[in-house]
mmCIF file of C-alpha atoms and ligand atoms in Angstrom:
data_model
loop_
_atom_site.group_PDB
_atom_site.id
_atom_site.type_symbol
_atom_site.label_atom_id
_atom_site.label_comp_id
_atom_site.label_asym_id
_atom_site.label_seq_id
_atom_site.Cartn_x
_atom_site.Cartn_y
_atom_site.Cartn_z
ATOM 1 C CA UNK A 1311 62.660 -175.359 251.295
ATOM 2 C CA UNK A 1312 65.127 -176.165 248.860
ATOM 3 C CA UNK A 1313 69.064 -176.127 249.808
ATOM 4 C CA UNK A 1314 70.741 -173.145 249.985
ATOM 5 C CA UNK A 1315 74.160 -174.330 251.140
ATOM 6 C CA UNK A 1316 76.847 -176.772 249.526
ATOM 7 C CA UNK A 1317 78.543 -178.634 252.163
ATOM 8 C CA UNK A 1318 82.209 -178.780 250.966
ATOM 9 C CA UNK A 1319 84.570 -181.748 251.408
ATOM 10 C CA UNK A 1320 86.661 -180.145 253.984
ATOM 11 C CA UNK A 1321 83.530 -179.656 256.188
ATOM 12 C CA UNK A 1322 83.593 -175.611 255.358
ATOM 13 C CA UNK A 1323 79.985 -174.328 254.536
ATOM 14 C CA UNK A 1324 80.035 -171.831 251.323
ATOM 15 C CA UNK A 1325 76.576 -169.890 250.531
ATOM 16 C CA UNK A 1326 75.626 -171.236 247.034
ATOM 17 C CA UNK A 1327 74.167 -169.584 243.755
ATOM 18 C CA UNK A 1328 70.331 -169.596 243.593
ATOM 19 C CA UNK A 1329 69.229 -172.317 241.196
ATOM 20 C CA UNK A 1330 68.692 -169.894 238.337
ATOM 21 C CA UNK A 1331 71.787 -168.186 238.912
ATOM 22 C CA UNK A 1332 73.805 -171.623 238.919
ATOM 23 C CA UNK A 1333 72.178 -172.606 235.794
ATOM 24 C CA UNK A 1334 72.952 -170.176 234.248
ATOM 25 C CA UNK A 1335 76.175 -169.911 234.921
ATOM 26 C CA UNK A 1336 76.586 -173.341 234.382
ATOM 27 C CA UNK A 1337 75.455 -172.976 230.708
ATOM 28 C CA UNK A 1338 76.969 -169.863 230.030
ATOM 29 C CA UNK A 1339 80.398 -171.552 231.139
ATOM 30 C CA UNK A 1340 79.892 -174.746 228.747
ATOM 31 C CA UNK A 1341 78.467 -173.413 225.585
ATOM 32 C CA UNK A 1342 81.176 -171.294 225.661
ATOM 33 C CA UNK A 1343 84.087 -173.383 225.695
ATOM 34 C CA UNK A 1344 85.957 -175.055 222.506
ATOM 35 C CA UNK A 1345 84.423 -178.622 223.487
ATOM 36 C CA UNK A 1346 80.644 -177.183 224.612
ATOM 37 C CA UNK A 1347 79.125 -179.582 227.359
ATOM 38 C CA UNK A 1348 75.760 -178.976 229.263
ATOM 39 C CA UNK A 1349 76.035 -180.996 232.936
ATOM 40 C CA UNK A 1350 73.840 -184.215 233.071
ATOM 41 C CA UNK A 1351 71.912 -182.742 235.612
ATOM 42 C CA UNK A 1352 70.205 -180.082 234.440
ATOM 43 C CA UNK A 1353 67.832 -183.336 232.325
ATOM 44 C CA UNK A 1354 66.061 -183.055 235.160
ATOM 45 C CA UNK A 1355 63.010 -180.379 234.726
ATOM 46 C CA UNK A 1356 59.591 -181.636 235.769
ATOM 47 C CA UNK A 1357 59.300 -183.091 231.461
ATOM 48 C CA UNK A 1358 62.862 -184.598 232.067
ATOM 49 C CA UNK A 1359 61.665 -186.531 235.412
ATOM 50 C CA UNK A 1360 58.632 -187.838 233.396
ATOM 51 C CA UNK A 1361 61.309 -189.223 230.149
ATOM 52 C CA UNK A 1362 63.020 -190.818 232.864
ATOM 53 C CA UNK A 1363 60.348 -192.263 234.172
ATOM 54 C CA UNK A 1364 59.789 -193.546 230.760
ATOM 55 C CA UNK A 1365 62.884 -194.835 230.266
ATOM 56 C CA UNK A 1366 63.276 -197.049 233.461
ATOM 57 C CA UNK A 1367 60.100 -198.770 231.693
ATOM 58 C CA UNK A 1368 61.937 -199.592 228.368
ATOM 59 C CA UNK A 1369 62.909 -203.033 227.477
ATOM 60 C CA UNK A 1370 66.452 -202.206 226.640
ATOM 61 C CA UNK A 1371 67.299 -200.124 229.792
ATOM 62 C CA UNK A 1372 68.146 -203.418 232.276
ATOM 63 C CA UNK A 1373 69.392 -201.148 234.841
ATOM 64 C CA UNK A 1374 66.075 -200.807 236.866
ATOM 65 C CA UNK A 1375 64.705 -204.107 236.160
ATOM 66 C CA UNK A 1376 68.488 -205.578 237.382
ATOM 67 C CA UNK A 1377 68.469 -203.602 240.401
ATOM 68 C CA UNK A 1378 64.890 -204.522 241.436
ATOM 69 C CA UNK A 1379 65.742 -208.168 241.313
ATOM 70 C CA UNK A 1380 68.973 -207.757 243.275
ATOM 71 C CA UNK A 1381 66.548 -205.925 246.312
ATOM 72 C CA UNK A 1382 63.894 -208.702 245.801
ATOM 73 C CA UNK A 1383 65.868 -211.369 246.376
ATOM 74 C CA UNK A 1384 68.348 -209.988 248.656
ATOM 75 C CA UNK A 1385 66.286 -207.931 250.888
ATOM 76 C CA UNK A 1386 66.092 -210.187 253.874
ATOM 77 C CA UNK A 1387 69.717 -210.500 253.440
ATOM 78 C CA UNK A 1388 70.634 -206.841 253.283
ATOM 79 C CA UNK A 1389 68.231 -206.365 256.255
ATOM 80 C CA UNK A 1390 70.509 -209.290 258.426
ATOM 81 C CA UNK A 1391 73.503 -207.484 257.833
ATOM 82 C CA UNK A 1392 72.047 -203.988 259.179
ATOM 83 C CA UNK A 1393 71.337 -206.005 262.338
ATOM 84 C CA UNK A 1394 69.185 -205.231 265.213
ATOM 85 C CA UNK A 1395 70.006 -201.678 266.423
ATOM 86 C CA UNK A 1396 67.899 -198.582 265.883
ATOM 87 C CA UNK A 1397 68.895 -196.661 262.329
ATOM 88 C CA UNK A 1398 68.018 -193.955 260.121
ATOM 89 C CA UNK A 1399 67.586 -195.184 256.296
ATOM 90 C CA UNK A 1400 68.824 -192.273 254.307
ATOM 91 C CA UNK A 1401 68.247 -192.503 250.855
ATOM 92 C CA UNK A 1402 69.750 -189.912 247.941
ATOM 93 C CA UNK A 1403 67.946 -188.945 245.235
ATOM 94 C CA UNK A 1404 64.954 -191.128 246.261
ATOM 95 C CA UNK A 1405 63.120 -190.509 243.273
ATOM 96 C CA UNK A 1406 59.947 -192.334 243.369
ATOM 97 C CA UNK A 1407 60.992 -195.205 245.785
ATOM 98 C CA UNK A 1408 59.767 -198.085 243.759
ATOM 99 C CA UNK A 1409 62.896 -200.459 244.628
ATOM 100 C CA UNK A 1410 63.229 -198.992 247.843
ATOM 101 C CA UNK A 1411 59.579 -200.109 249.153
ATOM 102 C CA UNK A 1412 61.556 -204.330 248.972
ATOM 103 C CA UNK A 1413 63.515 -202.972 251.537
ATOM 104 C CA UNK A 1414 61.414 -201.413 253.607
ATOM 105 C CA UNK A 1415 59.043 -204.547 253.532
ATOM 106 C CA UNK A 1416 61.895 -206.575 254.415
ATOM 107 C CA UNK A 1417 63.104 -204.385 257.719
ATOM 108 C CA UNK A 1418 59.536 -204.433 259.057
ATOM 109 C CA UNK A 1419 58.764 -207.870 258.481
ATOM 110 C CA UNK A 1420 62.253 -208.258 260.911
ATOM 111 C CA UNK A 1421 60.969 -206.000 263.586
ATOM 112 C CA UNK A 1422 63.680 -203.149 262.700
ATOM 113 C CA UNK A 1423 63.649 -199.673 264.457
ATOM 114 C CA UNK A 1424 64.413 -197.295 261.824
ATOM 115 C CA UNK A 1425 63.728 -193.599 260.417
ATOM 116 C CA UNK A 1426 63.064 -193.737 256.397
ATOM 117 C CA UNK A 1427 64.883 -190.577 255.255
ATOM 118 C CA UNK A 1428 64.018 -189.673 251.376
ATOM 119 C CA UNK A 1429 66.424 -187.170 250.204
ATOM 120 C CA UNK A 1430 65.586 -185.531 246.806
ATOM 121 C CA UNK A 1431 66.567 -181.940 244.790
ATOM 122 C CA UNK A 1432 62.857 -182.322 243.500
ATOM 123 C CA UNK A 1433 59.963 -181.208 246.150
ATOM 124 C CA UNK A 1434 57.135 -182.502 243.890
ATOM 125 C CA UNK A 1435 58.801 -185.825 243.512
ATOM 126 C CA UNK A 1436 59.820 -186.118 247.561
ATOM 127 C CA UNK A 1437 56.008 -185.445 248.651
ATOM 128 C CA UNK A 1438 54.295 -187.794 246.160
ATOM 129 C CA UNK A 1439 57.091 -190.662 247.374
ATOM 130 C CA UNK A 1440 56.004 -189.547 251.666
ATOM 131 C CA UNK A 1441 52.458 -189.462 250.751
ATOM 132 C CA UNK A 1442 52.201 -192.924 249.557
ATOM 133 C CA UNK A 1443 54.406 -194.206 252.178
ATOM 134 C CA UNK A 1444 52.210 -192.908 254.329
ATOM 135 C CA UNK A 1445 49.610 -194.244 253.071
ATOM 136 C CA UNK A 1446 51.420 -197.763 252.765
ATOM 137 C CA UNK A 1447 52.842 -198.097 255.830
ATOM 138 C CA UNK A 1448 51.003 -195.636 258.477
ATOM 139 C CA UNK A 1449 53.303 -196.545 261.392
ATOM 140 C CA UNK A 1450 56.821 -195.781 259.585
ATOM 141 C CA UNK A 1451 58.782 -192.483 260.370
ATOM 142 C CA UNK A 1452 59.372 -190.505 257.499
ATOM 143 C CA UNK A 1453 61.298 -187.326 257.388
ATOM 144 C CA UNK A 1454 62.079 -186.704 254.012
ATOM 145 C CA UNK A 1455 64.455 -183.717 253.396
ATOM 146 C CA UNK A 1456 64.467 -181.115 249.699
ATOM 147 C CA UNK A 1457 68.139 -180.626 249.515
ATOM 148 C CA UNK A 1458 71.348 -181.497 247.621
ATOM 149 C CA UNK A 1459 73.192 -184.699 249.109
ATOM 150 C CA UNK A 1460 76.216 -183.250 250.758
ATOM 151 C CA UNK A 1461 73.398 -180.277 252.523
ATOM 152 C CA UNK A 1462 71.173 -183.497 253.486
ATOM 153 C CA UNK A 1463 74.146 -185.708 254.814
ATOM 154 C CA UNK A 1464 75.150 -183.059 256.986
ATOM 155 C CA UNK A 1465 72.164 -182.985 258.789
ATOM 156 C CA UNK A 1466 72.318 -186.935 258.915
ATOM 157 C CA UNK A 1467 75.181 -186.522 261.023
ATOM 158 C CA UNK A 1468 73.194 -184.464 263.057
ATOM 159 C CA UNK A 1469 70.763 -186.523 264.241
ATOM 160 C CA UNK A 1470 71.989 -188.011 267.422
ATOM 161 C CA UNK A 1471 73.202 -191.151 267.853
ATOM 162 C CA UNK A 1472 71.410 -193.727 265.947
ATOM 163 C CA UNK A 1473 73.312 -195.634 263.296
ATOM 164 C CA UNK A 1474 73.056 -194.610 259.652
ATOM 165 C CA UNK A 1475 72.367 -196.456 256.765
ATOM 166 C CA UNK A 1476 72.942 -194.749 253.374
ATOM 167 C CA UNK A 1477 71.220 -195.754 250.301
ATOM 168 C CA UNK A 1478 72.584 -194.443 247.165
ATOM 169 C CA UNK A 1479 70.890 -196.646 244.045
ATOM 170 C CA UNK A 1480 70.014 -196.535 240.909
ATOM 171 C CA UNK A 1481 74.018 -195.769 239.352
ATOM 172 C CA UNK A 1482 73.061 -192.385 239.957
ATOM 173 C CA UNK A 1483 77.230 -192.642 240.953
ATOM 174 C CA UNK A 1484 78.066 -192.977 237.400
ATOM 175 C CA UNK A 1485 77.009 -189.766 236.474
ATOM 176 C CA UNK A 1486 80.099 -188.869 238.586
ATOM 177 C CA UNK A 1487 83.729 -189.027 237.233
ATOM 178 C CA UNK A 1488 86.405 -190.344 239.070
ATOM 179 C CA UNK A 1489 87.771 -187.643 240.769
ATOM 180 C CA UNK A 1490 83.806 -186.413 241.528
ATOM 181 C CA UNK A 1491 83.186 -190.280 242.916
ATOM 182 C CA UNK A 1492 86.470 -190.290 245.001
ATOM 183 C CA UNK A 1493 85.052 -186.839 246.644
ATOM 184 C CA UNK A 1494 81.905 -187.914 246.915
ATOM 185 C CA UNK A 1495 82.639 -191.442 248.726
ATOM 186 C CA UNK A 1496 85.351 -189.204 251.184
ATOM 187 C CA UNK A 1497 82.804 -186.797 251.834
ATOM 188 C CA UNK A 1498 80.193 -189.954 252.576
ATOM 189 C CA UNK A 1499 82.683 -191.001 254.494
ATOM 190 C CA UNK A 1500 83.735 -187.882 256.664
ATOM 191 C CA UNK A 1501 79.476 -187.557 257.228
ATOM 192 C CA UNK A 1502 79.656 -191.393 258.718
ATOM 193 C CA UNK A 1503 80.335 -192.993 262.414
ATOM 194 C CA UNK A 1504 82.233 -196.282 262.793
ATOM 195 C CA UNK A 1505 80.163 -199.125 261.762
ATOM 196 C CA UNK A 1506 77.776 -197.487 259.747
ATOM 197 C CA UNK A 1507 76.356 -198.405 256.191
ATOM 198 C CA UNK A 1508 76.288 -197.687 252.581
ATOM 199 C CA UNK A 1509 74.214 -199.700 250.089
ATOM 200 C CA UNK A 1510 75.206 -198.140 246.855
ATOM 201 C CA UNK A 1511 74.434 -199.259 242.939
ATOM 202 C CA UNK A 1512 76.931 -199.637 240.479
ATOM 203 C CA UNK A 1513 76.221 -200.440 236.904
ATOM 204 C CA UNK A 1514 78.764 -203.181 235.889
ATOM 205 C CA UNK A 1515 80.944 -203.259 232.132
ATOM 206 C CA UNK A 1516 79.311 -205.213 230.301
ATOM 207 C CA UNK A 1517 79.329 -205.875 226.324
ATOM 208 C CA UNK A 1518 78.633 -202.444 224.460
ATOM 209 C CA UNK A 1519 75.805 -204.472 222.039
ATOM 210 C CA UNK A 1520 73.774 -204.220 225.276
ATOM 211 C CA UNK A 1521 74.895 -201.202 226.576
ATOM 212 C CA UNK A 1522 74.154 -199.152 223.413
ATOM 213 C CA UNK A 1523 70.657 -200.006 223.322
ATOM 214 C CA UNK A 1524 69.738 -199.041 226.786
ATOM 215 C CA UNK A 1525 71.466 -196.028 226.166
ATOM 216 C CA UNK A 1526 69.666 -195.562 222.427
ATOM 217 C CA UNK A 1527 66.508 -196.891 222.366
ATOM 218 C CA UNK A 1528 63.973 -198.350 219.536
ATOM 219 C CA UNK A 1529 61.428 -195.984 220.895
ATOM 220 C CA UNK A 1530 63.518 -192.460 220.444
ATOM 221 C CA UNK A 1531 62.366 -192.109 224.476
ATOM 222 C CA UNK A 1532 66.213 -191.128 225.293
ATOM 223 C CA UNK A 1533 66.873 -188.985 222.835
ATOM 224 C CA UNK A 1534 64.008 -186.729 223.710
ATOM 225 C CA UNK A 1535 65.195 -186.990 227.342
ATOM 226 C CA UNK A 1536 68.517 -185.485 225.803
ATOM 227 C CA UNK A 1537 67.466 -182.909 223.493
ATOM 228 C CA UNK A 1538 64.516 -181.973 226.589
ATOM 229 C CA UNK A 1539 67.522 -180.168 228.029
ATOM 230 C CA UNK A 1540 67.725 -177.887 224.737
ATOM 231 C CA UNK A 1541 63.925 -177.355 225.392
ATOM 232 C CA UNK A 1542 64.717 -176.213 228.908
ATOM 233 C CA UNK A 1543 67.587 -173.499 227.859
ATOM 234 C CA UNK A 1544 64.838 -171.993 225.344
ATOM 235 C CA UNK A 1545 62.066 -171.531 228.500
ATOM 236 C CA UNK A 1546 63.902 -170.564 231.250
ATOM 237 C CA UNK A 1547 66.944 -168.674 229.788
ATOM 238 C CA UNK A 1548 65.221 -167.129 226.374
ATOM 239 C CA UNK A 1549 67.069 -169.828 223.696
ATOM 240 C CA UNK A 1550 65.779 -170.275 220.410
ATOM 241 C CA UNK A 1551 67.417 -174.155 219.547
ATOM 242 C CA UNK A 1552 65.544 -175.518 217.376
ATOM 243 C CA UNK A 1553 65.360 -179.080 218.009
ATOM 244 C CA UNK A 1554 64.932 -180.351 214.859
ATOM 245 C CA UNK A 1555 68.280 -179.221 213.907
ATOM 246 C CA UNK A 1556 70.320 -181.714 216.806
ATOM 247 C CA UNK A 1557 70.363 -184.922 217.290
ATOM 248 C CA UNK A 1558 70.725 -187.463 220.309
ATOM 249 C CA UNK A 1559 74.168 -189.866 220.154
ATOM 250 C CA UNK A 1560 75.591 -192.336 222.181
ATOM 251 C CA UNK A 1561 78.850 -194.384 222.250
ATOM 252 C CA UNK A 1562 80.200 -196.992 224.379
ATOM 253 C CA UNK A 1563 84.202 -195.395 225.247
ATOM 254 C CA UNK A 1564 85.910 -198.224 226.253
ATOM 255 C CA UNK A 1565 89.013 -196.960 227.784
ATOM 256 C CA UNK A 1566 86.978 -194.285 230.124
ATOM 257 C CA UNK A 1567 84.467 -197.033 230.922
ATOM 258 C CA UNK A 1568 81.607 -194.636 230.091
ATOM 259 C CA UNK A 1569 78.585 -194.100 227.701
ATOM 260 C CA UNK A 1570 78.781 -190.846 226.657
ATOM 261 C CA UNK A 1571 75.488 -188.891 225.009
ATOM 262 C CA UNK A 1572 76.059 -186.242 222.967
ATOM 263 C CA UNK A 1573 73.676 -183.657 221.285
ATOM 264 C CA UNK A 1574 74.947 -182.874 217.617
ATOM 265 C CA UNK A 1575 74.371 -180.216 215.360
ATOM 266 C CA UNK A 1576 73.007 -181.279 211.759
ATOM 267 C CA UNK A 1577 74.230 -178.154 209.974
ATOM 268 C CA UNK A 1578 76.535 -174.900 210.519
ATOM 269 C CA UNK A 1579 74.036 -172.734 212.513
ATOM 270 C CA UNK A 1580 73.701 -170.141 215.248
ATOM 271 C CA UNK A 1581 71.546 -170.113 218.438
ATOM 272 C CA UNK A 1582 71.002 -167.289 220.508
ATOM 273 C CA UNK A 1583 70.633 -166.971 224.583
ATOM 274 C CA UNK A 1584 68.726 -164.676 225.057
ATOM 275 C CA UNK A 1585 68.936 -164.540 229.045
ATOM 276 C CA UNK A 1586 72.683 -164.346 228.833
ATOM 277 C CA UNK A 1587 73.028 -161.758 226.302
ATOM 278 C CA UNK A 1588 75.488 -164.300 224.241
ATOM 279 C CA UNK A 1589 75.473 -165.993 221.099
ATOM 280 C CA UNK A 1590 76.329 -169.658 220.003
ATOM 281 C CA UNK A 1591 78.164 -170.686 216.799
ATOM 282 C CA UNK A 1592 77.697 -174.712 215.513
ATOM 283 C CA UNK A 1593 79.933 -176.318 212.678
ATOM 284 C CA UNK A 1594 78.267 -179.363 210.873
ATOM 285 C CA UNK A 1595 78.105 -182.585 213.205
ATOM 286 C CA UNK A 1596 79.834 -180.266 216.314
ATOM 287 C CA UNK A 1597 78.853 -182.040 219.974
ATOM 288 C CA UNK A 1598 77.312 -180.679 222.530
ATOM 289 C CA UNK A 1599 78.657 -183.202 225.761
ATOM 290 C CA UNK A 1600 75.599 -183.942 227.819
ATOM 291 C CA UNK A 1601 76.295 -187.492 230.031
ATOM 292 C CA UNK A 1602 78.729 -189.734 231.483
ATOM 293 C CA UNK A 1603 77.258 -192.800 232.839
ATOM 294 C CA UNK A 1604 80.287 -195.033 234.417
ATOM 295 C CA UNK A 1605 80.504 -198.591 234.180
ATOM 296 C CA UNK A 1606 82.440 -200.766 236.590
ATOM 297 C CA UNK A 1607 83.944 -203.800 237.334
ATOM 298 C CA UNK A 1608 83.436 -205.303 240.663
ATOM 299 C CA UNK A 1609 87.417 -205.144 241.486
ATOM 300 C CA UNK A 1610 87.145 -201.323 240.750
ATOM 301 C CA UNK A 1611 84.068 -201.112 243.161
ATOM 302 C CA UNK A 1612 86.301 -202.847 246.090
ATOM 303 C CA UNK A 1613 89.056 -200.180 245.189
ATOM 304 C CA UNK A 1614 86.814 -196.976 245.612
ATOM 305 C CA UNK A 1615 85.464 -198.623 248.615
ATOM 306 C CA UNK A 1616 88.909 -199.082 249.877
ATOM 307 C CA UNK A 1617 90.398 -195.934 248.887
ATOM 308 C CA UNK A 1618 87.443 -194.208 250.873
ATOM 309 C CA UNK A 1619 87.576 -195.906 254.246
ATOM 310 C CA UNK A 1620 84.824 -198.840 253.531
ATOM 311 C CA UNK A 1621 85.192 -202.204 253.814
ATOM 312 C CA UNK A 1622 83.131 -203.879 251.057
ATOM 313 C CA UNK A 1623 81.238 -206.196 253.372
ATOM 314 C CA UNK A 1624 78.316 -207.566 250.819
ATOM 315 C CA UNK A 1625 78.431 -207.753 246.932
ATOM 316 C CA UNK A 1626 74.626 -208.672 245.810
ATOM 317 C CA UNK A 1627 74.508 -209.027 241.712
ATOM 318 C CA UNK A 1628 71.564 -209.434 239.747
ATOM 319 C CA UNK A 1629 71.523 -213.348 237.997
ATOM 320 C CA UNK A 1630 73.346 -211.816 235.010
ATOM 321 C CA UNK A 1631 75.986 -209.974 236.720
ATOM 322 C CA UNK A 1632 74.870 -207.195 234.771
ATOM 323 C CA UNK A 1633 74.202 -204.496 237.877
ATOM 324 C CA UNK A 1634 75.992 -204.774 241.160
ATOM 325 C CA UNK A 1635 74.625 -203.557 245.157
ATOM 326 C CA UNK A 1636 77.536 -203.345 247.251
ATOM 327 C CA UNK A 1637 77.215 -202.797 250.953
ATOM 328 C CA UNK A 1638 80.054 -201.113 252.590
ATOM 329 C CA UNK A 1639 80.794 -200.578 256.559
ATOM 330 C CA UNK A 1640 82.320 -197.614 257.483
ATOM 331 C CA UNK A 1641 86.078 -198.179 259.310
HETATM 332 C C1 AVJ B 180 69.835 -191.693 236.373
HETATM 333 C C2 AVJ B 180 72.174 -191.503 236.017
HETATM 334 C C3 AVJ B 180 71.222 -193.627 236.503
HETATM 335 O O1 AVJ B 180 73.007 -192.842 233.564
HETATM 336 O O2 AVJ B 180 71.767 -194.607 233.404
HETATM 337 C C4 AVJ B 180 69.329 -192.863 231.534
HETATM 338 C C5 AVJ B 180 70.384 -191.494 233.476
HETATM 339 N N1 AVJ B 180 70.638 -191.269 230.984
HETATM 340 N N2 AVJ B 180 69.410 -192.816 230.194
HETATM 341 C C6 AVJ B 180 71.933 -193.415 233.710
HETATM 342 C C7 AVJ B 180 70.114 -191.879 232.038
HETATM 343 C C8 AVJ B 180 70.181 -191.846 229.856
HETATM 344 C C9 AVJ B 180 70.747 -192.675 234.327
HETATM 345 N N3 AVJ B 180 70.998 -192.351 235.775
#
């Protein structure tokens, strides 16, 4: 079921790596390099979904909470500006629709016609979420779609001619760098008719004695979610980290406008790959780079949306103008 394409930018289709094959690639490619990196999302195994999980529940991360009290109060607001004409509700990386069920309530209360369209790389996670919304709300259309979000956008601007709402929450767009968010908005862009939406979460700056504890908890529940990705190279490509021997660290870099998490080494050692036939040297204290997540300013929000062929039409904070939801109409 899961996606086998990547949809480029310039509307070319390319036959992709198999998962395996990409991830290891992917990991051969940055442990290899003079500043080692792993990509952020490869946290994402079925233990890294549940440390997630874990972490939208702490008291320091605000993002979730913030977010969820932008939707509640909002809701009937964002639902007013989608109007009265039939849509589909597309929503990347859906996860397990916990915010998203505000909005849904909100639609139906005002009689909308729409299509709920969970989009998600993880099959276990999409069926639990259109199981209970079946369950919830037996008369809503759900069609939710295993695929990466460029595959599933593609078939969004398939489906005929109903308007399309895209819902892209969470700051799972800070993961992205600039040049990966300007691609990302074009390509949202290019997938889009006239007229229709994007509802998409940006984390805002913000001072770093806040940021650094959402980002470093009390409870140690991040930096398990980090090192789980060490855990993951020893199962599925024959690693032998030992965990005990790295360490989870965050900083606040001011001039990127990122938290960055790193993994470093507590001693000179040597870990071997099995799967890829390679080895891996580590000085004292050298980084592993595991996570960007970008911070914004609402000013930098307009510009992307700008710069992409939006107009920023709605800008819904939270009460401490710590998360922004900005809805944007395609031109
Ligand atoms: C899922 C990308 C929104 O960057 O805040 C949480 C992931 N990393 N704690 C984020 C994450 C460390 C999260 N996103």
């Amino acid at each position: 079921v899961a996606a086998v394409l990547h949809i480029l930018t310039d509307g070319h289709v390319a036959p992709v790596l198999a998962p395996e094959e990409e991830f290891a690639r992917d990991i051969r490619e940055g442990l290899t390099r003079t500043h080692k990196r792993i990509p952020s999302k490869y946290f994402y195994d079925e233990r890294g979904s549940r440390l997630f999980q874990q972490i939208m529940a702490l008291d320091e991360y605000y993002l979730t909470r913030c977010e969820y009290e932008i939707l509640k109060t909002h809701a009937a607001d964002i639902s007013a500006a989608i109007g009265s004409a039939p849509f589909n509700l597309m929503e990347l990386g859906a996860g397990d629709g916990y915010k998203t069920d505000l909005l849904i309530r909100a639609l139906q209360k005002d009689k909308r016609t729409f299509r709920y369209v969970p989009v998600d790389i993880s099959e276990s996670a999409l069926r639990e979420l259109t199981e209970k919304l079946e369950r919830e709300y037996p008369r809503l259309e759900v069609q939710g779609i295993v695929a990466d979000y460029f595959h599933a956008l593609r078939w969004h601007a398939e489906q005929g001619a109903w308007r399309n709402v895209v819902l892209f929450l969470g700051s799972s767009i800070g993961n992205m760098n600039q040049t990966e968010t300007r691609l990302f908005l074009k390509a949202l862009r290019a997938r889009l008719k006239p007229n229709d939406l994007a509802l998409i979460g940006f984390d805002l700056k913000k001072d770093p004695a806040i940021l650094l504890p959402a980002y470093s908890d009390s409870k140690g529940i991040t930096a398990q979610f980090n090192l789980n990705v060490l855990r993951r190279i020893n199962r599925e490509l024959e690693a032998d980290f030992d965990l005990n021997q790295f360490f989870h660290y965050e900083t606040w870099a001011p001039v990127r406008g990122a938290m960055e998490s790193y993994l470093l080494s507590r001693r000179a050692q040597t870990v071997t790959i099995g799967a890829l036939g390679i080895q891996v040297a580590f000085e004292p204290y050298e980084a592993i780079h595991t996570e960007y997540s970008f911070k914004y300013t609402p000013g930098e929000i307009r510009h992307y949306a700008a710069e992409a062929g939006f107009a920023a039409a709605h800008e819904y904070f939270d009460t401490r103008h710590y998360f922004e939801d900005s809805l944007w109409r395609a031109i």
